[in-house]
Every structure is written in structure tokens, then in C-alpha cells.
Amino acid sequence: LALVDILKAPNMLMIIFGTLGGIVIGAIPGLTATMALALLINVSYGMDLNLAISFLLSVFVGAVMGGCISAIMINIPGTPSAAATALDGFPLAKQGKGGLAIGVGTIASFMGMVVSIISLVILTPIISKLALKFGHWEMFLISVFGIMICGNLTTEDAPVKGWIVGFLGILTAMVGLDAVYAYPRFTFNMLQLKGGISLIPALIGLFGVSEVISVLQEREPYQIEGRVGRVVPSWRDIKPLVPVSIRSGIIGMLIGVIPGAGEDIGAWVSYDVGKRRSKHPERFGTGSFEGVACAETANNAVVGGAMIPLLTLAIPGSPPAAMVLAAMWLHGVRPGPLLNFEFPGFLYTVAIVLLLSSVFMLMWGLALAKPMVSVLKVKREILMPIIVPLTVIGAYAGGVRIFDVYVMFFFGLLGYVLRKLDYPMAPLVLGIILGPMADVSFRRAMMQTKGSFVPLLTRPIGMVFVAAILWMIYSGYKRTQQLKSLADDMASASASQ
């Protein structure tokens, strides 16, 4: 039934052109998948559920793949997830093999999507059955666990930075009337704040406005390196990359399951593993098709992997997946353990849309590689001022409140400041999304146990999460101390010279 619904003409057209639009968006530096989805959520408001899901997921798939085009041809990743691709893609472009690199990246992205979709269909029912055993304590602990691990993975120097912005997100989610007693919190007697901070304007500000401000500060023009050349690789070029893509697809899928980790982390982890396992590691970074395949397979595999915790626990596996979650809420779908009972077949709808989007991504990516290089020549001074009105419309359309536009600009400035201070965005988004669940679950758990923590000791799943959280705090502290010690050693060495 899900297949019959999706194969209807309006849904197919939406997938075809949504994927094309996603590729164009992903290829242009500054227009990330997260930003595009944040702007397009309200566009989908008047659509049928299947039409909206087809539209947003196809844009998601196309945008993640599209980032490799600019990463290869101009050494500027169109999306953060394509940063690892640039290490080998740009040297290949200098050698006149830019078209082949784009072709390999497109095919690798398709293979990564296939691996993650298979995993999505197999693992989601299993995790849903496990999630049915979760009580209030487990839901609270998994919220904290998600924010902690997201903070660990998205900061290189100090995990505490990720934790700070994650719990700042939880604090943001507590603004307004609480969900248990309807008591106003952090409203400062402002009537507008009693309704809470709307999720979509906050996301548009964090990923839209802050991105526009950051991009407009960059002065260097784009320079296309080398000729595009042949795009479609031969079977001889692809055959040795098949086992590499399968391994990278599994890695990307597993990274996608981790709350808030994201496509860029999946690409870097896969690239590092690929370099270690390669028969020719010395070629990595100098123009290796294997390096391009490792990065591109993994970042697209994260897309399917990120859907697994989203559908089973309502926890997004990446920032773009958070936008998809917001869109599902907007259309009345509540992901979680009861999703299969409330919306039977929705899992298969998502899987079919992802698969069809992947097929059209492959077709569009190979067919439009050369024309897309011309799109990269559009000046950002022209492009970015067009984005700003779209952000305002997107923020206003959801609640039809001018206050939401103010919220968007506030979070845009906050996001810009956090970027400048090297604080990650993903934990903040995860905190805003998981905040209500953490708050309500903790308070209900305490009400059930009359303020006692002792019953938690009798819950094995809860204790596993407690142990994992304590281990992350310890490992994060040790990592910070090691980096601090290394920095002190370098400072003393430079002082002695």
C-alpha cells in the first residue's frame, strides 16, 4: 500500500524535482541541507502527508550528495558533510579528473543510501519493540545520553562545549508553560513567551540567518579548477570501490544512529577507517577515488541511519533529520515506539521515498554534473540577500506571529556568536528537541517514586544509560586534560625556542 501511494504522479514529481532542487542547493556553498529543510518545512504545511515527506526527504538526499560537486571543483564543500570529499576530490579536479570524481562520488552516495535503507527496514522494528519497554526514567536518561554523546562527537577540543550548548537547548525548551502543571517558566511576564519558543523559527535562525552572516563575510571568489571531463566512470573504475562502499555505508549508518552526530562526522570517520584499511594509504589526500568513495558513501548512509532513532525514539540522528522530525510533528505524525500502531506502514513509506530519491539522485547527479559547475559561478552577494526574505517568510508562516521573526533573528545572532566561538550547533538543536521529553519524563518519574532515585537502581536499561553517561563524562574530562597538556607542552616548546 505504501508503494502504491508513493508511486502516484504528484508524489513522483515531488521526488524527482525535490531531488534536483536538493542537488542544486547542496552544490552551492552556504546553502546546506539543514538550512534548506528549515526554510522548506512551512512550504510543506499545506501538502498531504505523503507529498510533504516525499518533498522533504528527496531534498535531504539530494542536498547531502550535491555538496561533493563544489568540494571537488572549487575545494569549498557545498555542505559540511562534503569536507572530507574535498581532500581527494580537489586534487583529482586539478588532474583533469573532476568529472570522474563527481561520477564516483554520485555512485558511492547511491550505494551508501542503499546500505542505510536496508538497515532502516531491518533495525527499526527491532528497536521499536525494545523502546516499548522504556519508562519515564529511560526516556529521561536517553535524552541526556543523546545530548552528551552529541557534544562528545561534535567538538574536537573540549566536549564540555557541546554539553554546554546542549543543555542551553534544554533550557530554551523549558521557556513557556510547563507540560505538567501549566506553570509559566522563564517568561519574564511576557505573554508571547508563555507559548514557548517555536522550534521552526529557532532552527531557521540557527542554520539560516547565522549561515548567511558567516558566508557574506567571506571575500574570496570561487575558482573552478581544471576541466570537468568525462563524468560516468567505467566498471573497471567502480569494481574495486564496491567493498569499500559497503564498509563505508555500514560505518555511515552506525554514525547516523548516534543522536545528533551528523553526516560530516560519518564522512570523516569513514575516511579515516578507509585510509587505515587501504592497500595504498599514501594516495589518500593526493587524488584517490577510494578516498572520495569513503567520504561520499558514508555521508549519504547517515541519512538512512538517522531515520532509525528518529522513527523509533523521536530522536534525530543529525541536524537535517531534526528538520524532518519538525515537519512530521507539523503534519500530526508523532514518531516513537507507538508509530507503527498509530501510522501503520509509515516506515515503509519513508524507506520507499528514500530509495526512489536515491535513484533520481544517481540519475540527476550523473546527467547534470557539467551544468552544475556553471551554477557555482553565481555570486554569493546576489544569492544570500535572496535567502534572507525566505527565512523571514519561513519563520512567520508557521504561527503567523511577528514574534517568531524576532525569535529567528535572535537565534541567528546566537548561532553566529557560537560559530565564532567554535561551539557546535547540533547539540543545541538536539537540546531544544529533547528538552520537553527530558523535562516531562524526569518529573513524572519523580512523581511516581515520590522523589526517590532508588527505583532507578532496579531498572537494567536505565542503569546502562547511567553508566554510559558517567563514562562519557570521564572520557571527556580525560580528553580535555590531554589536549590541555599538549597545548601547554607546545607553548613551553615555542617559548624555549
Tab-separated table of C-alpha atoms in Angstrom:
chain	number	residue	atom	x	y	z
A	1	LEU	CA	0.000	0.000	0.000
A	2	ALA	CA	2.855	2.383	0.819
A	3	LEU	CA	4.413	1.704	-2.594
A	4	VAL	CA	1.106	2.313	-4.396
A	5	ASP	CA	0.627	5.640	-2.595
A	6	ILE	CA	4.144	6.879	-3.305
A	7	LEU	CA	4.025	5.874	-6.987
A	8	LYS	CA	1.169	8.315	-7.614
A	9	ALA	CA	2.089	11.056	-10.072
A	10	PRO	CA	2.171	14.033	-7.630
A	11	ASN	CA	4.480	12.176	-5.223
A	12	MET	CA	6.778	11.009	-8.028
A	13	LEU	CA	7.033	14.527	-9.458
A	14	MET	CA	7.804	15.862	-5.999
A	15	ILE	CA	10.583	13.278	-5.551
A	16	ILE	CA	12.057	13.963	-8.995
A	17	PHE	CA	12.177	17.735	-8.647
A	18	GLY	CA	12.850	17.696	-4.899
A	19	THR	CA	15.987	15.642	-5.514
A	20	LEU	CA	17.064	18.005	-8.295
A	21	GLY	CA	16.496	21.026	-6.053
A	22	GLY	CA	18.421	19.358	-3.250
A	23	ILE	CA	21.423	18.743	-5.503
A	24	VAL	CA	21.439	22.386	-6.622
A	25	ILE	CA	21.130	23.592	-3.016
A	26	GLY	CA	23.853	21.249	-1.784
A	27	ALA	CA	26.246	22.247	-4.566
A	28	ILE	CA	26.138	25.966	-3.727
A	29	PRO	CA	28.424	26.786	-0.764
A	30	GLY	CA	26.457	28.296	2.095
A	31	LEU	CA	23.171	26.544	1.277
A	32	THR	CA	23.327	23.457	3.476
A	33	ALA	CA	20.813	20.595	3.694
A	34	THR	CA	19.820	21.745	7.190
A	35	MET	CA	19.236	25.308	6.027
A	36	ALA	CA	17.190	24.189	3.026
A	37	LEU	CA	14.940	21.919	5.091
A	38	ALA	CA	14.470	24.624	7.742
A	39	LEU	CA	13.244	27.026	5.044
A	40	LEU	CA	11.048	24.448	3.291
A	41	ILE	CA	9.205	22.998	6.301
A	42	ASN	CA	6.499	25.629	6.212
A	43	VAL	CA	6.213	25.289	2.429
A	44	SER	CA	5.086	21.708	3.045
A	45	TYR	CA	2.390	22.764	5.548
A	46	GLY	CA	-0.493	22.697	3.080
A	47	MET	CA	0.612	19.421	1.478
A	48	ASP	CA	-0.696	15.927	2.027
A	49	LEU	CA	1.493	13.891	4.438
A	50	ASN	CA	2.947	11.628	1.731
A	51	LEU	CA	3.588	14.601	-0.547
A	52	ALA	CA	5.357	16.534	2.225
A	53	ILE	CA	7.522	13.550	3.230
A	54	SER	CA	8.395	12.897	-0.434
A	55	PHE	CA	9.368	16.544	-0.888
A	56	LEU	CA	11.494	16.984	2.221
A	57	LEU	CA	13.268	13.620	2.158
A	58	SER	CA	14.169	13.983	-1.526
A	59	VAL	CA	15.623	17.452	-0.871
A	60	PHE	CA	17.547	15.949	2.074
A	61	VAL	CA	19.025	13.138	-0.038
A	62	GLY	CA	19.903	15.415	-2.954
A	63	ALA	CA	21.486	18.131	-0.814
A	64	VAL	CA	23.838	15.754	1.012
A	65	MET	CA	25.106	14.392	-2.304
A	66	GLY	CA	25.237	17.804	-4.023
A	67	GLY	CA	27.889	19.069	-1.639
A	68	CYS	CA	30.523	16.927	-3.350
A	69	ILE	CA	30.297	18.919	-6.622
A	70	SER	CA	31.647	22.160	-5.164
A	71	ALA	CA	34.022	20.255	-2.863
A	72	ILE	CA	35.615	18.629	-5.903
A	73	MET	CA	35.604	21.538	-8.364
A	74	ILE	CA	36.365	24.554	-6.153
A	75	ASN	CA	37.653	22.955	-2.918
A	76	ILE	CA	34.763	24.517	-0.972
A	77	PRO	CA	32.316	21.922	0.402
A	78	GLY	CA	28.742	22.813	-0.525
A	79	THR	CA	27.697	21.185	2.753
A	80	PRO	CA	29.819	20.375	5.829
A	81	SER	CA	29.370	16.659	5.080
A	82	ALA	CA	31.459	17.038	1.896
A	83	ALA	CA	34.537	18.425	3.666
A	84	ALA	CA	36.305	15.054	3.644
A	85	THR	CA	35.481	14.648	-0.064
A	86	ALA	CA	37.495	17.773	-0.896
A	87	LEU	CA	40.732	16.171	0.362
A	88	ASP	CA	40.886	13.878	-2.676
A	89	GLY	CA	38.269	15.394	-4.977
A	90	PHE	CA	40.047	18.703	-5.493
A	91	PRO	CA	43.437	17.111	-6.361
A	92	LEU	CA	41.580	14.936	-8.888
A	93	ALA	CA	39.997	18.077	-10.394
A	94	LYS	CA	43.463	19.605	-10.762
A	95	GLN	CA	44.468	16.485	-12.697
A	96	GLY	CA	41.540	16.979	-15.085
A	97	LYS	CA	39.522	14.158	-13.497
A	98	GLY	CA	36.927	16.324	-11.769
A	99	GLY	CA	34.049	14.821	-13.757
A	100	LEU	CA	35.088	11.272	-12.917
A	101	ALA	CA	35.431	12.241	-9.247
A	102	ILE	CA	31.868	13.619	-9.288
A	103	GLY	CA	30.683	10.425	-11.014
A	104	VAL	CA	32.385	8.206	-8.432
A	105	GLY	CA	31.008	10.366	-5.606
A	106	THR	CA	27.476	10.154	-7.009
A	107	ILE	CA	27.563	6.367	-7.415
A	108	ALA	CA	29.130	5.979	-3.947
A	109	SER	CA	26.366	8.160	-2.474
A	110	PHE	CA	23.771	5.904	-4.091
A	111	MET	CA	25.423	2.785	-2.644
A	112	GLY	CA	25.547	4.374	0.796
A	113	MET	CA	21.838	5.146	0.607
A	114	VAL	CA	21.019	1.545	-0.375
A	115	VAL	CA	23.006	0.132	2.579
A	116	SER	CA	21.325	2.507	5.037
A	117	ILE	CA	17.803	1.898	3.668
A	118	ILE	CA	18.227	-1.882	4.094
A	119	SER	CA	19.418	-1.263	7.667
A	120	LEU	CA	16.478	1.082	8.297
A	121	VAL	CA	13.918	-1.538	7.292
A	122	ILE	CA	15.600	-4.312	9.317
A	123	LEU	CA	16.555	-2.450	12.512
A	124	THR	CA	13.613	-0.085	13.042
A	125	PRO	CA	11.053	-2.778	14.067
A	126	ILE	CA	13.608	-4.341	16.444
A	127	ILE	CA	14.416	-1.033	18.164
A	128	SER	CA	10.699	-0.131	18.297
A	129	LYS	CA	9.970	-3.324	20.278
A	130	LEU	CA	12.819	-2.509	22.668
A	131	ALA	CA	11.597	1.089	23.038
A	132	LEU	CA	8.181	-0.163	24.200
A	133	LYS	CA	9.916	-1.286	27.416
A	134	PHE	CA	11.130	2.248	28.144
A	135	GLY	CA	9.564	4.016	31.120
A	136	HIS	CA	9.896	7.629	32.263
A	137	TRP	CA	13.371	7.069	33.699
A	138	GLU	CA	14.645	5.557	30.441
A	139	MET	CA	13.176	8.359	28.318
A	140	PHE	CA	14.812	10.972	30.536
A	141	LEU	CA	18.181	9.196	30.504
A	142	ILE	CA	18.177	8.611	26.748
A	143	SER	CA	17.532	12.341	26.253
A	144	VAL	CA	20.547	13.206	28.420
A	145	PHE	CA	22.592	10.443	26.755
A	146	GLY	CA	21.773	11.815	23.295
A	147	ILE	CA	22.903	15.324	24.191
A	148	MET	CA	26.070	14.079	25.923
A	149	ILE	CA	27.204	11.857	23.063
A	150	CYS	CA	26.344	14.544	20.514
A	151	GLY	CA	28.507	17.002	22.457
A	152	ASN	CA	31.326	14.454	22.577
A	153	LEU	CA	31.328	13.840	18.835
A	154	THR	CA	30.827	17.377	17.522
A	155	THR	CA	33.711	19.085	19.339
A	156	GLU	CA	37.357	18.265	18.741
A	157	ASP	CA	38.972	20.224	21.559
A	158	ALA	CA	36.563	20.239	24.530
A	159	PRO	CA	33.418	18.075	24.828
A	160	VAL	CA	32.200	20.425	27.537
A	161	LYS	CA	31.442	22.966	24.778
A	162	GLY	CA	28.988	20.548	23.218
A	163	TRP	CA	27.450	19.764	26.600
A	164	ILE	CA	27.020	23.463	27.408
A	165	VAL	CA	25.098	24.250	24.224
A	166	GLY	CA	23.126	21.003	24.562
A	167	PHE	CA	21.838	21.945	27.995
A	168	LEU	CA	21.318	25.513	26.762
A	169	GLY	CA	18.916	23.890	24.274
A	170	ILE	CA	17.091	22.118	27.127
A	171	LEU	CA	16.830	25.448	28.965
A	172	THR	CA	15.357	27.012	25.810
A	173	ALA	CA	12.783	24.215	25.586
A	174	MET	CA	11.625	24.976	29.161
A	175	VAL	CA	10.535	28.509	28.287
A	176	GLY	CA	6.737	28.855	28.500
A	177	LEU	CA	4.006	26.930	30.332
A	178	ASP	CA	5.281	23.630	31.700
A	179	ALA	CA	3.632	20.483	30.381
A	180	VAL	CA	2.658	19.087	33.804
A	181	TYR	CA	1.085	21.964	35.772
A	182	ALA	CA	0.937	24.697	33.076
A	183	TYR	CA	3.040	26.971	35.295
A	184	PRO	CA	4.902	29.764	33.409
A	185	ARG	CA	8.704	29.406	33.439
A	186	PHE	CA	11.324	31.905	32.202
A	187	THR	CA	8.622	34.061	30.596
A	188	PHE	CA	9.565	37.354	32.341
A	189	ASN	CA	5.850	38.241	32.335
A	190	MET	CA	5.847	38.366	28.523
A	191	LEU	CA	2.622	36.996	27.048
A	192	GLN	CA	4.351	35.838	23.843
A	193	LEU	CA	6.867	33.712	25.741
A	194	LYS	CA	4.111	31.802	27.546
A	195	GLY	CA	3.579	29.886	24.322
A	196	GLY	CA	7.222	28.790	24.420
A	197	ILE	CA	9.974	29.129	21.832
A	198	SER	CA	8.721	27.813	18.499
A	199	LEU	CA	11.031	25.155	17.121
A	200	ILE	CA	10.975	26.080	13.437
A	201	PRO	CA	11.873	29.818	13.809
A	202	ALA	CA	14.692	28.821	16.172
A	203	LEU	CA	16.054	26.292	13.662
A	204	ILE	CA	15.775	28.732	10.754
A	205	GLY	CA	17.713	31.290	12.782
A	206	LEU	CA	20.434	28.881	13.865
A	207	PHE	CA	21.050	27.392	10.436
A	208	GLY	CA	19.729	30.065	8.086
A	209	VAL	CA	20.458	33.541	9.395
A	210	SER	CA	23.770	32.616	11.043
A	211	GLU	CA	24.905	30.915	7.807
A	212	VAL	CA	24.045	33.990	5.740
A	213	ILE	CA	26.023	36.261	8.078
A	214	SER	CA	29.018	33.898	8.025
A	215	VAL	CA	29.024	33.442	4.230
A	216	LEU	CA	28.736	37.169	3.483
A	217	GLN	CA	31.935	37.777	5.451
A	218	GLU	CA	33.934	35.585	3.054
A	219	ARG	CA	35.539	37.698	0.341
A	220	GLU	CA	37.412	35.169	-1.823
A	221	PRO	CA	35.699	34.424	-5.168
A	222	TYR	CA	35.228	30.869	-6.378
A	223	GLN	CA	37.741	29.476	-8.844
A	224	ILE	CA	36.884	26.430	-10.959
A	225	GLU	CA	39.879	24.089	-11.136
A	226	GLY	CA	40.540	22.145	-14.336
A	227	ARG	CA	38.081	20.823	-16.904
A	228	VAL	CA	35.170	18.642	-15.826
A	229	GLY	CA	35.952	15.935	-18.375
A	230	ARG	CA	34.214	12.548	-18.502
A	231	VAL	CA	31.631	12.021	-15.737
A	232	VAL	CA	30.400	8.413	-15.924
A	233	PRO	CA	33.111	6.036	-14.625
A	234	SER	CA	33.687	2.621	-16.182
A	235	TRP	CA	33.041	-0.671	-14.372
A	236	ARG	CA	36.824	-1.052	-14.061
A	237	ASP	CA	36.896	2.178	-12.024
A	238	ILE	CA	33.917	1.174	-9.851
A	239	LYS	CA	34.627	-2.527	-9.193
A	240	PRO	CA	37.452	-2.046	-6.614
A	241	LEU	CA	35.313	0.531	-4.781
A	242	VAL	CA	32.355	-1.806	-4.139
A	243	PRO	CA	33.731	-3.426	-0.911
A	244	VAL	CA	34.957	-0.007	0.220
A	245	SER	CA	31.467	1.442	-0.277
A	246	ILE	CA	29.770	-1.409	1.611
A	247	ARG	CA	32.097	-0.928	4.587
A	248	SER	CA	31.712	2.859	4.482
A	249	GLY	CA	27.924	2.505	4.169
A	250	ILE	CA	27.788	0.430	7.359
A	251	ILE	CA	30.011	2.950	9.166
A	252	GLY	CA	27.837	5.854	7.995
A	253	MET	CA	24.645	4.073	9.021
A	254	LEU	CA	26.029	3.399	12.521
A	255	ILE	CA	27.128	7.033	12.902
A	256	GLY	CA	23.653	8.098	11.755
A	257	VAL	CA	22.041	6.114	14.566
A	258	ILE	CA	24.009	8.157	17.137
A	259	PRO	CA	21.844	11.160	18.158
A	260	GLY	CA	22.942	14.414	16.543
A	261	ALA	CA	26.235	13.100	15.163
A	262	GLY	CA	25.549	14.085	11.567
A	263	GLU	CA	26.775	13.445	8.038
A	264	ASP	CA	30.104	15.251	8.411
A	265	ILE	CA	31.207	13.042	11.318
A	266	GLY	CA	30.187	9.936	9.367
A	267	ALA	CA	32.291	11.063	6.400
A	268	TRP	CA	35.387	11.793	8.499
A	269	VAL	CA	35.189	8.539	10.453
A	270	SER	CA	34.758	6.535	7.245
A	271	TYR	CA	37.604	8.409	5.539
A	272	ASP	CA	39.920	7.689	8.474
A	273	VAL	CA	38.982	3.988	8.533
A	274	GLY	CA	39.354	3.787	4.752
A	275	LYS	CA	42.830	5.262	4.887
A	276	ARG	CA	43.898	2.828	7.606
A	277	ARG	CA	42.480	-0.200	5.754
A	278	SER	CA	43.607	0.807	2.264
A	279	LYS	CA	46.342	-1.034	0.362
A	280	HIS	CA	47.586	2.381	-0.802
A	281	PRO	CA	47.109	4.813	2.097
A	282	GLU	CA	49.778	7.102	0.665
A	283	ARG	CA	47.382	8.051	-2.163
A	284	PHE	CA	44.807	9.487	0.220
A	285	GLY	CA	44.902	13.280	0.101
A	286	THR	CA	46.681	13.356	-3.263
A	287	GLY	CA	43.772	12.361	-5.525
A	288	SER	CA	42.322	8.969	-4.622
A	289	PHE	CA	38.973	7.746	-5.938
A	290	GLU	CA	38.890	5.451	-2.908
A	291	GLY	CA	39.033	8.460	-0.587
A	292	VAL	CA	36.144	10.118	-2.449
A	293	ALA	CA	34.116	6.889	-2.227
A	294	CYS	CA	34.761	6.513	1.525
A	295	ALA	CA	33.531	10.013	2.323
A	296	GLU	CA	30.571	10.136	-0.065
A	297	THR	CA	29.247	6.680	0.759
A	298	ALA	CA	29.277	7.396	4.474
A	299	ASN	CA	27.705	10.856	4.462
A	300	ASN	CA	24.707	9.619	2.469
A	301	ALA	CA	24.457	6.437	4.553
A	302	VAL	CA	23.981	8.674	7.591
A	303	VAL	CA	20.677	9.854	6.057
A	304	GLY	CA	19.053	6.424	6.386
A	305	GLY	CA	20.789	5.731	9.691
A	306	ALA	CA	19.500	8.993	11.162
A	307	MET	CA	15.934	7.902	10.409
A	308	ILE	CA	16.237	4.876	12.734
A	309	PRO	CA	16.333	6.745	16.105
A	310	LEU	CA	14.000	9.387	14.663
A	311	LEU	CA	11.222	6.913	13.866
A	312	THR	CA	11.682	4.698	16.943
A	313	LEU	CA	12.525	7.194	19.699
A	314	ALA	CA	11.733	10.630	18.173
A	315	ILE	CA	15.431	11.459	18.478
A	316	PRO	CA	17.017	12.829	15.267
A	317	GLY	CA	20.342	11.317	14.252
A	318	SER	CA	21.562	14.503	12.512
A	319	PRO	CA	20.664	18.220	12.255
A	320	PRO	CA	18.812	17.785	8.911
A	321	ALA	CA	16.917	14.858	10.440
A	322	ALA	CA	15.808	17.272	13.179
A	323	MET	CA	14.118	19.346	10.475
A	324	VAL	CA	12.384	16.227	9.146
A	325	LEU	CA	11.187	15.483	12.694
A	326	ALA	CA	9.780	19.020	12.977
A	327	ALA	CA	7.952	18.514	9.668
A	328	MET	CA	6.448	15.229	10.893
A	329	TRP	CA	5.193	16.969	14.038
A	330	LEU	CA	3.739	19.716	11.836
A	331	HIS	CA	1.739	17.096	9.921
A	332	GLY	CA	0.489	15.307	13.028
A	333	VAL	CA	2.875	12.334	12.942
A	334	ARG	CA	4.420	11.527	16.335
A	335	PRO	CA	7.486	9.296	15.856
A	336	GLY	CA	8.276	6.965	18.727
A	337	PRO	CA	7.604	3.422	19.966
A	338	LEU	CA	3.889	3.667	19.053
A	339	LEU	CA	4.444	4.909	15.487
A	340	ASN	CA	3.710	1.512	13.905
A	341	PHE	CA	0.375	1.328	15.753
A	342	GLU	CA	-0.734	4.882	15.018
A	343	PHE	CA	0.596	5.060	11.441
A	344	PRO	CA	0.975	1.512	10.086
A	345	GLY	CA	3.235	1.360	7.049
A	346	PHE	CA	4.835	4.781	7.653
A	347	LEU	CA	8.272	3.143	7.980
A	348	TYR	CA	7.898	1.642	4.505
A	349	THR	CA	6.720	4.978	3.125
A	350	VAL	CA	9.943	6.594	4.375
A	351	ALA	CA	12.085	3.719	3.047
A	352	ILE	CA	10.452	3.807	-0.419
A	353	VAL	CA	10.801	7.590	-0.669
A	354	LEU	CA	14.480	7.357	0.285
A	355	LEU	CA	15.076	4.614	-2.275
A	356	LEU	CA	13.335	6.477	-5.109
A	357	SER	CA	15.143	9.688	-4.145
A	358	SER	CA	18.427	7.778	-4.304
A	359	VAL	CA	17.664	6.518	-7.803
A	360	PHE	CA	16.854	10.015	-9.064
A	361	MET	CA	19.864	11.410	-7.209
A	362	LEU	CA	22.037	8.994	-9.188
A	363	MET	CA	20.400	9.978	-12.482
A	364	TRP	CA	20.443	13.733	-11.863
A	365	GLY	CA	23.953	13.652	-10.405
A	366	LEU	CA	25.476	11.959	-13.460
A	367	ALA	CA	23.421	13.908	-16.002
A	368	LEU	CA	23.890	17.391	-14.560
A	369	ALA	CA	27.478	17.331	-13.282
A	370	LYS	CA	28.729	19.676	-16.006
A	371	PRO	CA	25.810	22.168	-15.902
A	372	MET	CA	26.051	22.277	-12.098
A	373	VAL	CA	29.614	23.581	-12.334
A	374	SER	CA	28.192	26.678	-14.064
A	375	VAL	CA	25.768	27.202	-11.170
A	376	LEU	CA	28.756	27.549	-8.840
A	377	LYS	CA	29.656	30.816	-10.581
A	378	VAL	CA	26.614	32.603	-9.101
A	379	LYS	CA	27.932	35.365	-6.834
A	380	ARG	CA	27.121	34.935	-3.152
A	381	GLU	CA	26.453	38.699	-2.935
A	382	ILE	CA	23.442	38.035	-5.183
A	383	LEU	CA	22.386	34.739	-3.661
A	384	MET	CA	22.429	35.477	0.062
A	385	PRO	CA	20.155	38.578	0.038
A	386	ILE	CA	17.552	36.353	-1.687
A	387	ILE	CA	17.787	33.877	1.202
A	388	VAL	CA	17.029	36.463	3.910
A	389	PRO	CA	13.407	37.177	2.845
A	390	LEU	CA	12.837	33.417	2.588
A	391	THR	CA	13.984	32.983	6.201
A	392	VAL	CA	11.562	35.702	7.342
A	393	ILE	CA	8.664	34.138	5.415
A	394	GLY	CA	9.539	30.687	6.754
A	395	ALA	CA	9.633	31.887	10.366
A	396	TYR	CA	6.401	33.904	10.077
A	397	ALA	CA	4.320	31.359	8.156
A	398	GLY	CA	4.195	28.690	10.886
A	399	GLY	CA	2.404	30.633	13.631
A	400	VAL	CA	1.629	33.848	11.721
A	401	ARG	CA	3.288	35.823	14.554
A	402	ILE	CA	5.803	38.630	14.106
A	403	PHE	CA	7.275	37.451	17.423
A	404	ASP	CA	8.548	34.321	15.653
A	405	VAL	CA	10.563	36.535	13.288
A	406	TYR	CA	12.192	38.161	16.321
A	407	VAL	CA	12.918	34.694	17.697
A	408	MET	CA	14.522	33.735	14.379
A	409	PHE	CA	16.835	36.762	14.341
A	410	PHE	CA	17.744	36.237	17.998
A	411	PHE	CA	18.762	32.640	17.358
A	412	GLY	CA	20.515	33.713	14.149
A	413	LEU	CA	22.748	36.069	16.129
A	414	LEU	CA	23.198	33.434	18.845
A	415	GLY	CA	24.194	30.867	16.222
A	416	TYR	CA	26.678	33.295	14.657
A	417	VAL	CA	28.307	34.020	18.018
A	418	LEU	CA	28.509	30.301	18.840
A	419	ARG	CA	30.121	29.609	15.444
A	420	LYS	CA	32.745	32.265	16.092
A	421	LEU	CA	33.489	30.723	19.493
A	422	ASP	CA	33.710	27.210	17.939
A	423	TYR	CA	30.643	25.875	19.718
A	424	PRO	CA	28.743	23.217	17.726
A	425	MET	CA	25.139	23.737	16.600
A	426	ALA	CA	23.952	20.109	16.649
A	427	PRO	CA	23.788	19.684	20.477
A	428	LEU	CA	21.817	22.934	20.771
A	429	VAL	CA	19.224	21.710	18.270
A	430	LEU	CA	19.064	18.323	19.967
A	431	GLY	CA	18.586	20.013	23.328
A	432	ILE	CA	15.654	22.089	22.041
A	433	ILE	CA	14.013	18.967	20.587
A	434	LEU	CA	14.684	16.612	23.502
A	435	GLY	CA	14.130	19.214	26.223
A	436	PRO	CA	10.360	18.675	26.624
A	437	MET	CA	10.782	14.890	26.724
A	438	ALA	CA	13.591	15.104	29.290
A	439	ASP	CA	11.674	17.567	31.459
A	440	VAL	CA	8.329	15.745	31.489
A	441	SER	CA	9.868	12.266	31.816
A	442	PHE	CA	12.041	13.257	34.787
A	443	ARG	CA	9.205	14.960	36.655
A	444	ARG	CA	6.778	12.106	36.089
A	445	ALA	CA	9.403	9.581	37.162
A	446	MET	CA	10.000	11.545	40.368
A	447	MET	CA	6.246	11.818	40.990
A	448	GLN	CA	5.831	8.047	40.585
A	449	THR	CA	8.687	7.303	43.013
A	450	LYS	CA	7.738	10.139	45.441
A	451	GLY	CA	11.096	11.854	44.945
A	452	SER	CA	13.258	8.749	45.331
A	453	PHE	CA	16.052	7.683	42.961
A	454	VAL	CA	16.197	4.152	44.412
A	455	PRO	CA	13.713	2.580	41.924
A	456	LEU	CA	16.086	3.565	39.120
A	457	LEU	CA	18.591	1.031	40.507
A	458	THR	CA	16.123	-1.759	39.711
A	459	ARG	CA	15.843	-0.849	36.002
A	460	PRO	CA	18.631	-2.528	33.945
A	461	ILE	CA	18.140	-0.402	30.808
A	462	GLY	CA	18.218	2.791	32.869
A	463	MET	CA	21.407	1.721	34.644
A	464	VAL	CA	23.069	1.036	31.272
A	465	PHE	CA	22.330	4.630	30.266
A	466	VAL	CA	23.614	5.931	33.618
A	467	ALA	CA	26.874	4.001	33.152
A	468	ALA	CA	27.219	5.315	29.583
A	469	ILE	CA	26.669	8.926	30.706
A	470	LEU	CA	29.228	8.620	33.528
A	471	TRP	CA	31.745	7.048	31.143
A	472	MET	CA	31.267	9.927	28.659
A	473	ILE	CA	31.850	12.495	31.406
A	474	TYR	CA	35.025	10.705	32.468
A	475	SER	CA	36.352	10.231	28.920
A	476	GLY	CA	35.500	13.830	28.021
A	477	TYR	CA	37.368	15.079	31.079
A	478	LYS	CA	40.414	12.934	30.243
A	479	ARG	CA	40.394	14.115	26.638
A	480	THR	CA	40.236	17.753	27.709
A	481	GLN	CA	43.133	17.239	30.120
A	482	GLN	CA	45.233	15.569	27.418
A	483	LEU	CA	44.616	18.375	24.947
A	484	LYS	CA	45.367	20.975	27.611
A	485	SER	CA	48.621	19.198	28.486
A	486	LEU	CA	49.563	19.025	24.800
A	487	ALA	CA	48.854	22.736	24.356
A	488	ASP	CA	50.983	23.575	27.419
A	489	ASP	CA	53.865	21.471	26.054
A	490	MET	CA	53.684	23.217	22.684
A	491	ALA	CA	53.565	26.631	24.353
A	492	SER	CA	56.609	25.855	26.515
A	493	ALA	CA	58.496	24.458	23.498
A	494	SER	CA	57.829	27.593	21.428
A	495	ALA	CA	58.806	29.803	24.405
A	496	SER	CA	62.131	27.990	24.781
A	497	GLN	CA	62.907	28.496	21.085
